[in-house]
PDB file of C-alpha atoms in Angstrom:
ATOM      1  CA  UNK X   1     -67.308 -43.500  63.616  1.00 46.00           C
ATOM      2  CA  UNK X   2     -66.539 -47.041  63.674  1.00 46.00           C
ATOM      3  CA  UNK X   3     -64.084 -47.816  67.343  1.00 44.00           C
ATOM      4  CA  UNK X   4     -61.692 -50.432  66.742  1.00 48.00           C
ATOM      5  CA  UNK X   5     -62.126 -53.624  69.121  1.00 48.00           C
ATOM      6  CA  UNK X   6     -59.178 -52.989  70.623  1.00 48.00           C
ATOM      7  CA  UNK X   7     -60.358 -49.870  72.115  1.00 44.00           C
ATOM      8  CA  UNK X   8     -63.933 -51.115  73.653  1.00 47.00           C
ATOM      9  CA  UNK X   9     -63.661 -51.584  77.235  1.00 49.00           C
ATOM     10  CA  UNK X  10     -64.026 -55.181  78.470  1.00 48.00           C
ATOM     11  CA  UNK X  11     -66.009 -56.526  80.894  1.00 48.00           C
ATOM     12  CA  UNK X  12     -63.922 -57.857  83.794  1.00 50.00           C
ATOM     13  CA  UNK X  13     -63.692 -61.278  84.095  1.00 47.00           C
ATOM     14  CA  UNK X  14     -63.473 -61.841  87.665  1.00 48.00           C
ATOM     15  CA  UNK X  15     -66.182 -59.472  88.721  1.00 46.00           C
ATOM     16  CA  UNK X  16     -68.135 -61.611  86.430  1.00 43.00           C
ATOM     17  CA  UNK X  17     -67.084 -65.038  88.135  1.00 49.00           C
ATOM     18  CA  UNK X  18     -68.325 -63.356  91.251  1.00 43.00           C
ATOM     19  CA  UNK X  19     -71.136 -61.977  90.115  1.00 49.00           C
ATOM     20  CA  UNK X  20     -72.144 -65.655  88.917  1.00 52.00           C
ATOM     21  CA  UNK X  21     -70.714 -67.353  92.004  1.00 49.00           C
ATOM     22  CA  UNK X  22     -73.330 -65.122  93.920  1.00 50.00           C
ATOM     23  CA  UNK X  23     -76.118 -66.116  92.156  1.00 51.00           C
ATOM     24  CA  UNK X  24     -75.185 -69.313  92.069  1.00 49.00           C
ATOM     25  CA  UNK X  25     -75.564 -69.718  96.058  1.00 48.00           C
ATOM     26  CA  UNK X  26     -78.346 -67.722  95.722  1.00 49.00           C
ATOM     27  CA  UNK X  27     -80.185 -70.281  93.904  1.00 49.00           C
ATOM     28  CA  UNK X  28     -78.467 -73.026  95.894  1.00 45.00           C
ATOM     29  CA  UNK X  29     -80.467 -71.778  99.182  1.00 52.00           C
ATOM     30  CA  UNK X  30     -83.312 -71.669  97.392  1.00 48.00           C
ATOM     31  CA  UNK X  31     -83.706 -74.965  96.579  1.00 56.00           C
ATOM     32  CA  UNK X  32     -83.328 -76.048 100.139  1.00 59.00           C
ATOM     33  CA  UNK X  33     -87.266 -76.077 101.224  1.00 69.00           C
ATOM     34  CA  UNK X  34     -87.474 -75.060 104.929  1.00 71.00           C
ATOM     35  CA  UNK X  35     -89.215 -78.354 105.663  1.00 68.00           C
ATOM     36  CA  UNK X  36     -86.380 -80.166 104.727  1.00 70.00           C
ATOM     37  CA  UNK X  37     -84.132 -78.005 107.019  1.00 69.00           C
ATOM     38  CA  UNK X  38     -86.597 -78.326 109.991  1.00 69.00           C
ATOM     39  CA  UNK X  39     -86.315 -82.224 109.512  1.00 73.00           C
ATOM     40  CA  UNK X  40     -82.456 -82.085 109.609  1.00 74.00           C
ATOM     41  CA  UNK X  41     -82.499 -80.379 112.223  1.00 74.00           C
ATOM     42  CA  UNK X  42     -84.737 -82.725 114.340  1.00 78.00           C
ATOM     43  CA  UNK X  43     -82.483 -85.689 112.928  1.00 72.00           C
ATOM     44  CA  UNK X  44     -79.277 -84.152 114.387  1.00 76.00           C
ATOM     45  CA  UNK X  45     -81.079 -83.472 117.562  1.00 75.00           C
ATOM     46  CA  UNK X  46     -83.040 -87.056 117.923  1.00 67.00           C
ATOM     47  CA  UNK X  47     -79.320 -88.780 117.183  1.00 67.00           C
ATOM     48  CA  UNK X  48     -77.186 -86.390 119.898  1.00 69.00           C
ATOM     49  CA  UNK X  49     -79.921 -87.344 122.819  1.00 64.00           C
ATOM     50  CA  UNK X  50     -79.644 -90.823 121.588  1.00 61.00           C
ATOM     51  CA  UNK X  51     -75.837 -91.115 122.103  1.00 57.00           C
ATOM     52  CA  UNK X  52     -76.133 -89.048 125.068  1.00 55.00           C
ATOM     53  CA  UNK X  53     -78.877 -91.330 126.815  1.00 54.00           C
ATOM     54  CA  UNK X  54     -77.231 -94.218 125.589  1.00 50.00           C
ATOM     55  CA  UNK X  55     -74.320 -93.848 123.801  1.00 49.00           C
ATOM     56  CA  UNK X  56     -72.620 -95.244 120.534  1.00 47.00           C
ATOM     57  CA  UNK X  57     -74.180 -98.413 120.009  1.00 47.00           C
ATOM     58  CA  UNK X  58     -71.786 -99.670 116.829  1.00 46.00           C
ATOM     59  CA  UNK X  59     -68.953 -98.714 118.868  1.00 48.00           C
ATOM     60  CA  UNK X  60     -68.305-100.035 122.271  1.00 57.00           C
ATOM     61  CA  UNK X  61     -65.770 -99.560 124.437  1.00 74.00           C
ATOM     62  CA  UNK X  62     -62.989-101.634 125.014  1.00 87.00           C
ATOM     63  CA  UNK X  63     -63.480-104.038 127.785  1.00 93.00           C
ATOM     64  CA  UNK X  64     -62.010-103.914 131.092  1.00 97.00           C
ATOM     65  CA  UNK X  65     -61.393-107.502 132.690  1.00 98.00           C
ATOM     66  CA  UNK X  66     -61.488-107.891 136.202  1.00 98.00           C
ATOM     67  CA  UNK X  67     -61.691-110.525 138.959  1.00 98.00           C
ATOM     68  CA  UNK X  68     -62.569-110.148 142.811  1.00 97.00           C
ATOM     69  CA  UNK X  69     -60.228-112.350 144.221  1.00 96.00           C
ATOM     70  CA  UNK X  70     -61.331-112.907 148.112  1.00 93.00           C
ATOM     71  CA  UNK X  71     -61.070-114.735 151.193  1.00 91.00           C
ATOM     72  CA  UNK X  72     -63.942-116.397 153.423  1.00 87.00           C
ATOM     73  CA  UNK X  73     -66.351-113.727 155.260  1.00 89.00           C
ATOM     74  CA  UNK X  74     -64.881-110.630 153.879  1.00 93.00           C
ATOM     75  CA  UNK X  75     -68.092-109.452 152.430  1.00 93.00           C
ATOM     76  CA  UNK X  76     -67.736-110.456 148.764  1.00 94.00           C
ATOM     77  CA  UNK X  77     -71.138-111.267 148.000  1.00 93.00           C
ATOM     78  CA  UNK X  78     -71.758-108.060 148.982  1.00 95.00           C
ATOM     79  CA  UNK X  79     -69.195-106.214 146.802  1.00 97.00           C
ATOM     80  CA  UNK X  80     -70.188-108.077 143.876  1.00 96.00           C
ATOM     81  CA  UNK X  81     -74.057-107.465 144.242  1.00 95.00           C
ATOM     82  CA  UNK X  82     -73.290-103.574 144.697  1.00 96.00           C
ATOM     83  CA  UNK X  83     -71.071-103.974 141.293  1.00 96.00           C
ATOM     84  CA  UNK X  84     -74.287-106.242 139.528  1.00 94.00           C
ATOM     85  CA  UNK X  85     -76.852-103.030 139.928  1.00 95.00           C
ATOM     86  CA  UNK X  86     -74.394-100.802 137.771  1.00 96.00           C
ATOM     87  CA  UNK X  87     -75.476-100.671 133.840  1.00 95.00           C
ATOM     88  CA  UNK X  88     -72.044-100.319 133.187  1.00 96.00           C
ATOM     89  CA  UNK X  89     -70.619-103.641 135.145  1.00 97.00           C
ATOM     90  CA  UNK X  90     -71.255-107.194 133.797  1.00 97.00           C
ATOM     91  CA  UNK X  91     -71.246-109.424 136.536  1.00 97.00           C
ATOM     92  CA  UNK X  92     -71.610-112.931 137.278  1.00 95.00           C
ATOM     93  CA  UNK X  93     -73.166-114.205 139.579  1.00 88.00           C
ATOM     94  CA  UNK X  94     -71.812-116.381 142.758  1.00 87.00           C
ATOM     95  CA  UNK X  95     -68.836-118.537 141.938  1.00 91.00           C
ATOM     96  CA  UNK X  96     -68.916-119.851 138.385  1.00 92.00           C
ATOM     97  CA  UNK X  97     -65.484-121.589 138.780  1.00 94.00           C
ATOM     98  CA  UNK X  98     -64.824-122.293 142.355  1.00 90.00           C
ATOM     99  CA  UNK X  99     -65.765-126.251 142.130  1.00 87.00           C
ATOM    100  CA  UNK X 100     -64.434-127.284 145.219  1.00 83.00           C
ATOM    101  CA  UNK X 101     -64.095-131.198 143.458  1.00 88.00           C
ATOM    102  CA  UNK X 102     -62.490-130.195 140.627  1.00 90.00           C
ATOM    103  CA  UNK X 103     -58.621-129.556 140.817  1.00 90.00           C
ATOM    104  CA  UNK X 104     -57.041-131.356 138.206  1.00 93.00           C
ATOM    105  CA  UNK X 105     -54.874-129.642 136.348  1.00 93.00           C
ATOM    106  CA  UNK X 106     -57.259-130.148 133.378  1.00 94.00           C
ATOM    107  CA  UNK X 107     -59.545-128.639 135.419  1.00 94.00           C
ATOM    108  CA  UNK X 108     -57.596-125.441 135.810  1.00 95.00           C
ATOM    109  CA  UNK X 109     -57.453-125.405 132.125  1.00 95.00           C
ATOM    110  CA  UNK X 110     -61.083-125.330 131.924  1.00 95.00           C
ATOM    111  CA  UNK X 111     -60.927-122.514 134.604  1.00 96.00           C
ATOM    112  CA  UNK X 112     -58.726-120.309 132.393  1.00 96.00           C
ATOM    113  CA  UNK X 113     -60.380-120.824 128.849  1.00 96.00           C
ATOM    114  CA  UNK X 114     -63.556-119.567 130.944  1.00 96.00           C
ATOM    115  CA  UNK X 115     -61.796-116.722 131.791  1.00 97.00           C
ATOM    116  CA  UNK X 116     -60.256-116.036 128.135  1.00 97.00           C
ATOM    117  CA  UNK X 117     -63.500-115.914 127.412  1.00 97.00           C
ATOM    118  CA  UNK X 118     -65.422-114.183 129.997  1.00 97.00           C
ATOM    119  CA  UNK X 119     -62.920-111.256 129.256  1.00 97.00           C
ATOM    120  CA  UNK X 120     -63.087-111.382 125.440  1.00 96.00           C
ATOM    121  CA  UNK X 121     -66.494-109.841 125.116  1.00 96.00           C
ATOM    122  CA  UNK X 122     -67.918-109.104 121.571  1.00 94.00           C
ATOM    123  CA  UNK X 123     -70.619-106.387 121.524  1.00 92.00           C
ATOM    124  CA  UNK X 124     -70.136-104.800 117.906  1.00 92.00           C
ATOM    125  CA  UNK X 125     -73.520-106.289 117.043  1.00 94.00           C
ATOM    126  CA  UNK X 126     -76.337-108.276 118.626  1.00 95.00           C
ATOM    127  CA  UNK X 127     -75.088-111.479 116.755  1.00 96.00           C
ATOM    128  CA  UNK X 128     -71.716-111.324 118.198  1.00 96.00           C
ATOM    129  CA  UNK X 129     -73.079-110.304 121.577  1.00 97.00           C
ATOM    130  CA  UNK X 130     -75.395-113.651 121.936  1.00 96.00           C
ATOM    131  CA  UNK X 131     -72.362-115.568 120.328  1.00 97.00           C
ATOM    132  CA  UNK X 132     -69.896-114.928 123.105  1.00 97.00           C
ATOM    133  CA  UNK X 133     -72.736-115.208 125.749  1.00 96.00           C
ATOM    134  CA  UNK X 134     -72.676-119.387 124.136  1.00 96.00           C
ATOM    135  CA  UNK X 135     -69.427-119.667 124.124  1.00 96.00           C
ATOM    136  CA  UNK X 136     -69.059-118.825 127.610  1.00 95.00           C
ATOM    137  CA  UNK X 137     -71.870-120.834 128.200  1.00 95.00           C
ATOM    138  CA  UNK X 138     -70.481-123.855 126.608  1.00 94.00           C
ATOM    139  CA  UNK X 139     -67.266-123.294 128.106  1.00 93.00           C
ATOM    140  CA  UNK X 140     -68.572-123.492 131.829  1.00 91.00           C
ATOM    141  CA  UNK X 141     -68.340-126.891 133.006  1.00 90.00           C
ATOM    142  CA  UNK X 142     -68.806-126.400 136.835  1.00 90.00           C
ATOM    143  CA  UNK X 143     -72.513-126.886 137.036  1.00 85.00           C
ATOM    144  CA  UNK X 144     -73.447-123.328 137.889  1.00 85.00           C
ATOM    145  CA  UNK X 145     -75.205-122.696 133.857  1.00 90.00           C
ATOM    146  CA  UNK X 146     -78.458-121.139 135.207  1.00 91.00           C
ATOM    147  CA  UNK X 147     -76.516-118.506 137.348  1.00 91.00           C
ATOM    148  CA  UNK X 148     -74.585-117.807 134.988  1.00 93.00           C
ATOM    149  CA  UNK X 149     -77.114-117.580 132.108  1.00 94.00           C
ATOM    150  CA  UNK X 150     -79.250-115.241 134.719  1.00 94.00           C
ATOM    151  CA  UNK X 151     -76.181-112.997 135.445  1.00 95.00           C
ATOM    152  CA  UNK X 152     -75.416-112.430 131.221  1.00 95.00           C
ATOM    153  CA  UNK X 153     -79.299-111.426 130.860  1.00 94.00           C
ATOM    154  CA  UNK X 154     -78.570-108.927 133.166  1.00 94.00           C
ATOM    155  CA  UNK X 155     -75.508-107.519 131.096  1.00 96.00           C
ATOM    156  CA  UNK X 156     -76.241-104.507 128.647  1.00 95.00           C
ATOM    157  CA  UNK X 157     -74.315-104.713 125.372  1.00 95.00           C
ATOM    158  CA  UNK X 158     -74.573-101.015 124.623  1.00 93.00           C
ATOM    159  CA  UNK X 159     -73.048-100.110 128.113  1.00 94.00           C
ATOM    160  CA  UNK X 160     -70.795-102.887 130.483  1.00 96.00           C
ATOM    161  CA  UNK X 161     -67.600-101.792 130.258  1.00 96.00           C
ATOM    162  CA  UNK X 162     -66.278-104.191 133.054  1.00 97.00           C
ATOM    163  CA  UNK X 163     -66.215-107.614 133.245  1.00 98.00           C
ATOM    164  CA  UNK X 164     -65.644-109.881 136.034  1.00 97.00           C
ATOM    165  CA  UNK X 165     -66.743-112.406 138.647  1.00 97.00           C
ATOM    166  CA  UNK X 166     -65.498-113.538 141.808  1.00 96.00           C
ATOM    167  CA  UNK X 167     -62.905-116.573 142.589  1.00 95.00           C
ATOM    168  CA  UNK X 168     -60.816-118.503 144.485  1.00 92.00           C
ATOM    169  CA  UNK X 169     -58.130-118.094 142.207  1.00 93.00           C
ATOM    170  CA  UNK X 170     -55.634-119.733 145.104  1.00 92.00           C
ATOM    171  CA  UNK X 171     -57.135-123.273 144.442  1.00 90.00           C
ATOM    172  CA  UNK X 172     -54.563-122.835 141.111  1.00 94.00           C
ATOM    173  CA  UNK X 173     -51.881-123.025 143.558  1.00 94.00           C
ATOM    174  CA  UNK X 174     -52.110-126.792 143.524  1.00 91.00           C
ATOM    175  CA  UNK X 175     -50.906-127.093 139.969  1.00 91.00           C
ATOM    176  CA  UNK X 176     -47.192-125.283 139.382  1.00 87.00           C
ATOM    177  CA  UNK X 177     -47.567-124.241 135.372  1.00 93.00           C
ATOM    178  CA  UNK X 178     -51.754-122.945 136.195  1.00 96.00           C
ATOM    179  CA  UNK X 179     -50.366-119.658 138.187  1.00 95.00           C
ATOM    180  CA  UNK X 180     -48.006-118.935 135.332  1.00 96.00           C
ATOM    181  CA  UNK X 181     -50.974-118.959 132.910  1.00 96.00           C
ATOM    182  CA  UNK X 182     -53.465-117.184 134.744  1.00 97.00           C
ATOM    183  CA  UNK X 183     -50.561-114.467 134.946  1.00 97.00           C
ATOM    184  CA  UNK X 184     -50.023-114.730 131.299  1.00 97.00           C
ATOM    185  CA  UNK X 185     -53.442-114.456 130.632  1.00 97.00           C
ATOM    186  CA  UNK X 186     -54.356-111.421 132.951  1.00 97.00           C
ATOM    187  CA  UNK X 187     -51.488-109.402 131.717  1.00 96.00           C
ATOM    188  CA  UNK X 188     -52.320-110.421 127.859  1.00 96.00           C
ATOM    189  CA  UNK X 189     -56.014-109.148 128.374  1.00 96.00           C
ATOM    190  CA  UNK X 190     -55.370-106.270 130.892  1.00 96.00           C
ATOM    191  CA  UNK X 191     -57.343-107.912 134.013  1.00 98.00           C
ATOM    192  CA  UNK X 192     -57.407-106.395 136.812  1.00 98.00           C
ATOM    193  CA  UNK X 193     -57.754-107.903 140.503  1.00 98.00           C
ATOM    194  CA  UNK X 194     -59.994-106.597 143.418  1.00 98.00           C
ATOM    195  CA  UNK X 195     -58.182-108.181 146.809  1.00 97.00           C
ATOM    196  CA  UNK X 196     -60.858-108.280 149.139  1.00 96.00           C
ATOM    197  CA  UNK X 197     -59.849-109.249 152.875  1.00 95.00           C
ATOM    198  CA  UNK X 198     -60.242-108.621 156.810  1.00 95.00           C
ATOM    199  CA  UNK X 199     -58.298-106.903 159.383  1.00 95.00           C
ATOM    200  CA  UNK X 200     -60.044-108.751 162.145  1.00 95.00           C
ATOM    201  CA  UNK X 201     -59.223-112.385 161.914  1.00 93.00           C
ATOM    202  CA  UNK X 202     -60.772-113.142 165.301  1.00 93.00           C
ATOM    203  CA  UNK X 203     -64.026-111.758 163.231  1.00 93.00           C
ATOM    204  CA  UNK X 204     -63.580-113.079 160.356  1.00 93.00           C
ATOM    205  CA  UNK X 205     -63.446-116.260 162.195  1.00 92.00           C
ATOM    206  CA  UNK X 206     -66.118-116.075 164.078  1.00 91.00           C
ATOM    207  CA  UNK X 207     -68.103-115.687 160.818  1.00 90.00           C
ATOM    208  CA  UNK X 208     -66.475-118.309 159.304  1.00 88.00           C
ATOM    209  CA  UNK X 209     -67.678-120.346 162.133  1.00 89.00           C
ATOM    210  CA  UNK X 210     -71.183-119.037 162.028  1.00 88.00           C
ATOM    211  CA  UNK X 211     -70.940-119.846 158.414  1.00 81.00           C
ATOM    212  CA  UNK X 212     -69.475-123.653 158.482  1.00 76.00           C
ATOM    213  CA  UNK X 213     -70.985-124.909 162.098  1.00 74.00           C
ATOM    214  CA  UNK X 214     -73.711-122.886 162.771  1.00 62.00           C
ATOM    215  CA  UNK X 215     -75.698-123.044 159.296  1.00 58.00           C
ATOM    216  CA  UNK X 216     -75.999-119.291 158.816  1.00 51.00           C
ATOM    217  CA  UNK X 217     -73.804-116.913 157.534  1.00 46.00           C
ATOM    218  CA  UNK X 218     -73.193-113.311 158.599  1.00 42.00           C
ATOM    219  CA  UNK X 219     -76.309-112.303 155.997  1.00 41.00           C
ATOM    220  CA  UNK X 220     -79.166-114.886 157.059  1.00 44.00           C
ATOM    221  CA  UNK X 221     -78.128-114.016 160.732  1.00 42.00           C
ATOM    222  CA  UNK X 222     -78.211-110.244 159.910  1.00 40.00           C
ATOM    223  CA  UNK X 223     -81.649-110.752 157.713  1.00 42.00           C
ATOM    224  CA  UNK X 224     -83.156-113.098 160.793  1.00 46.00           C
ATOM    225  CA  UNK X 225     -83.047-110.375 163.253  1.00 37.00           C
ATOM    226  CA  UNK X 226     -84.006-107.383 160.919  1.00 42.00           C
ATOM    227  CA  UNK X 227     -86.951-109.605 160.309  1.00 45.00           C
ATOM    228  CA  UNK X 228     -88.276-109.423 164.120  1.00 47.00           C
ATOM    229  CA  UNK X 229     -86.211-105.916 165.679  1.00 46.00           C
ATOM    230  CA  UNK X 230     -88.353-106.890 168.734  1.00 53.00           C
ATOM    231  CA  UNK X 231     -86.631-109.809 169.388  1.00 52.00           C
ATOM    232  CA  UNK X 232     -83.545-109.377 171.411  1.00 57.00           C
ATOM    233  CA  UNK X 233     -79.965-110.081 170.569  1.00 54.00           C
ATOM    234  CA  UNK X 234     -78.378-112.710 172.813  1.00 54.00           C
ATOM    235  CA  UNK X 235     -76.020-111.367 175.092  1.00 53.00           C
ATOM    236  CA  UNK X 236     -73.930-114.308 174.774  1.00 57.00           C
ATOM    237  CA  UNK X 237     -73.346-117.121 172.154  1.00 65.00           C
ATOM    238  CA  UNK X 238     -71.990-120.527 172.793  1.00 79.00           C
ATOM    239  CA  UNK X 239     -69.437-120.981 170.736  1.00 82.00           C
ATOM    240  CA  UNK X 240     -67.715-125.188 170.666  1.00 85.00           C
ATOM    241  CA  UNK X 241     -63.506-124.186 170.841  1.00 88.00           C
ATOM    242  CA  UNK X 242     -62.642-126.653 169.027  1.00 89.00           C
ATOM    243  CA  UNK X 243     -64.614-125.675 166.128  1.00 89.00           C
ATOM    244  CA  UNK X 244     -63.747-122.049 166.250  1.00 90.00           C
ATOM    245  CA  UNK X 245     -59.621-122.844 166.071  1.00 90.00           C
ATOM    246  CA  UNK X 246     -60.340-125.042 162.883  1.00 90.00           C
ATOM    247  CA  UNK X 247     -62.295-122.117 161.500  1.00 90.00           C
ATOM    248  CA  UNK X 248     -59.160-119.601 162.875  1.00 92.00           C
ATOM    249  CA  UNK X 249     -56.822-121.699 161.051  1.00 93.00           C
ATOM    250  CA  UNK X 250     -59.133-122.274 157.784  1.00 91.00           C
ATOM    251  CA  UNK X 251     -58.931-118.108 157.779  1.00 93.00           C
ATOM    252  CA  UNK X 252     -55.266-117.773 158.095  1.00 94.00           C
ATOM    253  CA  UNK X 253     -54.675-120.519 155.721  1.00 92.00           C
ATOM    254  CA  UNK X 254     -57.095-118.714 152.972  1.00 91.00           C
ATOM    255  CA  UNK X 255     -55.141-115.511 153.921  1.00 93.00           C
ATOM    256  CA  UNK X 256     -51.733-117.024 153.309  1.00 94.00           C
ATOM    257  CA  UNK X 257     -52.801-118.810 149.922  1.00 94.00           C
ATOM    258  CA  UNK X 258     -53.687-115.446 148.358  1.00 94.00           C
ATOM    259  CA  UNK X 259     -50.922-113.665 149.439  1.00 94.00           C
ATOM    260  CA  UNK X 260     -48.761-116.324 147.417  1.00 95.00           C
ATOM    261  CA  UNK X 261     -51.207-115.823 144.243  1.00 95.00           C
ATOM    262  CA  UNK X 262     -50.653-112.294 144.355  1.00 94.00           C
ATOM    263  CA  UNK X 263     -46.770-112.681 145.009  1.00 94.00           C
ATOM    264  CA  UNK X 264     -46.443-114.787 141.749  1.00 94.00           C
ATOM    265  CA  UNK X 265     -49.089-113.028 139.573  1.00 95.00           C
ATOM    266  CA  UNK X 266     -46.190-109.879 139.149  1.00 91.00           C
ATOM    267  CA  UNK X 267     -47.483-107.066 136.720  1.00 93.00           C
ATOM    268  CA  UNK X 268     -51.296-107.292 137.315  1.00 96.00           C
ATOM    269  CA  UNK X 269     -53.118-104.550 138.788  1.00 97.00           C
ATOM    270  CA  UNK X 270     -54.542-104.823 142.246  1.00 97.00           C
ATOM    271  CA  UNK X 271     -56.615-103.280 144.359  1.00 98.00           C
ATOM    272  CA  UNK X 272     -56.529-103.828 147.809  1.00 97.00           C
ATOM    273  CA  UNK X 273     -59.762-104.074 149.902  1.00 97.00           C
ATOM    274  CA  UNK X 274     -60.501-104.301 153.469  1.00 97.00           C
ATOM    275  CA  UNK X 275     -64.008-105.425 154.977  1.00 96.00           C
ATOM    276  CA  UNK X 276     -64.376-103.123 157.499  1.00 97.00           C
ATOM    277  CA  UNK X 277     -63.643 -99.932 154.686  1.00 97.00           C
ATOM    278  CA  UNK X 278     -66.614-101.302 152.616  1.00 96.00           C
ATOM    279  CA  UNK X 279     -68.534-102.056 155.512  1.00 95.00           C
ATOM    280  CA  UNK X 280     -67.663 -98.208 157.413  1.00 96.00           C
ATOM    281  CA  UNK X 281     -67.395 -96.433 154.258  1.00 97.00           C
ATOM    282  CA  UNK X 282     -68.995 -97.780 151.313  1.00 97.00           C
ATOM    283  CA  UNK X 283     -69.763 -95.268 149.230  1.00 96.00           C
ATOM    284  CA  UNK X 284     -65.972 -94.156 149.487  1.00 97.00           C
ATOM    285  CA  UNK X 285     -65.148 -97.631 148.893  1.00 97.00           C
ATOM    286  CA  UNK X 286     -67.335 -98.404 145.611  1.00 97.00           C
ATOM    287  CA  UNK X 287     -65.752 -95.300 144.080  1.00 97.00           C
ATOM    288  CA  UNK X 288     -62.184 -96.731 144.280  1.00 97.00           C
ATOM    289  CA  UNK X 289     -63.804 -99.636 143.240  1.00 98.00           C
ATOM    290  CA  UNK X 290     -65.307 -97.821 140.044  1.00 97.00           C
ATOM    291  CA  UNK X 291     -61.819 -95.511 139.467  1.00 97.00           C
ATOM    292  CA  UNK X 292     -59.743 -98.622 139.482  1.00 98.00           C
ATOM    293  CA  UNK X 293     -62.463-100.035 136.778  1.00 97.00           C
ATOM    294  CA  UNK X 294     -62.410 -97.199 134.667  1.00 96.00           C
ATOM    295  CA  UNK X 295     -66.292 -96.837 135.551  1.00 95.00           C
ATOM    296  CA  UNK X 296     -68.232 -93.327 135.744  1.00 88.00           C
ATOM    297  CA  UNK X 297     -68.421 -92.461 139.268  1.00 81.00           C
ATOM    298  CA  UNK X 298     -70.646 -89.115 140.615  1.00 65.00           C
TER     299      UNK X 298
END
């Protein structure tokens, strides 16, 4: 008997399709050889500890500008050394643009390309990293080079986030259009401004005198008698009057010359810091100071 086509079940289609689909993987796992999966494996592991140790290298984050701005005695060198031993801070050193003889208003200029630059860093690659490290070399014109060469060796490319020094930035006062820039600039580029200062004036000038008439500031004396603890302290130290009211008013005028900077630099972020704070409480201090930088704290 001879059944018509019409009548002959067919096979269905889509079970087929499946039935194929399956095999198909089947033979798609098989061709992955378990030495090949081991070393993917490793791969994956080897590059998460990597940007967990160090993080993305190709892909920085953005910058965060900053300047300790700070009157005489208040502990600055201080601040910025405890800022220096962070990975994540790029510092430099001392006072790369606080030339006391230069206050031309070219001069301020210079002081604010420097700046441009300082907080324009470019770490997508170690070519552009050692490229902005010359320009800011070749933009510093104050005779400090070697500190400031020393300080960028310091820097890691792969992990400062902040970037700042430490200035006088009242000196601009002494040209009318320099504030306005530096404002302009700080705003433009997101800066941000530790105020460092002193409760105790009388202090503070008393260091200050130290400092300017006695040839020692409130570290050498501090380092000269943890050097011999045997020694006693004086109980009393001659101080010449005369020379401690020009220090008193040298204090007061520093005081009232930043106040004015920070009057007329409106929209900038400050943070205000007291001397005795970082000197009572500094580990409370220095995480402020890391918050307000956007740095990892504990």
């Amino acid at each position: 008997v001879v059944v018509p086509h019409t009548h002959m079940a067919a096979p269905s289609s889509r079970r087929f399709r499946l039935r194929n689909s399956s095999r198909s993987r089947r033979r798609l796992r098989c061709h992955w050889p378990r030495w090949t999966l081991v070393a993917l494996a490793t791969w994956i592991a080897v590059d998460q500890t990597r940007r967990h140790l160090i993080g993305p290298v190709d892909r920085p984050q953005p910058a965060v500008p900053f300047v300790l701005h700070f009157e005489s005695s208040t502990g600055s060198s201080w601040l910025m050394e405890l800022l220096g031993a962070r990975p994540d801070a790029c510092v430099v050193g001392f006072e790369p643009i606080d030339n006391i003889t230069m206050s031309s208003p070219a001069d301020h200029a210079a002081r604010i390309r420097w700046l441009r630059t300082l907080w324009s860093p470019s770490a997508t690659s170690v070519e552009a990293w050692e490229s902005w490290q010359q320009q800011l070399l070749r933009a510093s014109v104050f005779g400090q080079r070697h500190v400031i060469r020393t300080s960028l060796h310091r820097c890691s490319r792969q992990r400062a986030r902040a970037f700042g020094l430490k200035a006088r930035l009242s000196r601009l006062l002494s040209h009318p259009t320099s504030v306005p820039a530096l404002a302009a600039l700080m705003r433009g580029s997101g800066a941000r401004m530790l105020r460092l200062s002193r409760r105790n004036r009388i202090k503070q000038a008393m260091a200050e005198y130290n400092r300017l008439h006695a040839g020692r500031g409130q570290f050498v004396a501090a380092a000269t008698y943890t050097s011999n603890a045997s020694r006693p302290r004086p109980a009393s130290v001659h101080v010449h009057l005369d020379r401690f009211r020009q220090a008193l008013r040298a204090v007061e005028r520093s005081h009232r010359l930043s106040t004015r900077l920070l009057e007329a630099l409106e929209g900038v972020a400050v943070l205000h810091i007291d001397y005795e704070d970082l000197l009572g409480d500094t580990e409370r201090t220095m995480t402020a100071v890391a918050n307000f930088l956007e740095l990892q704290t504990a």
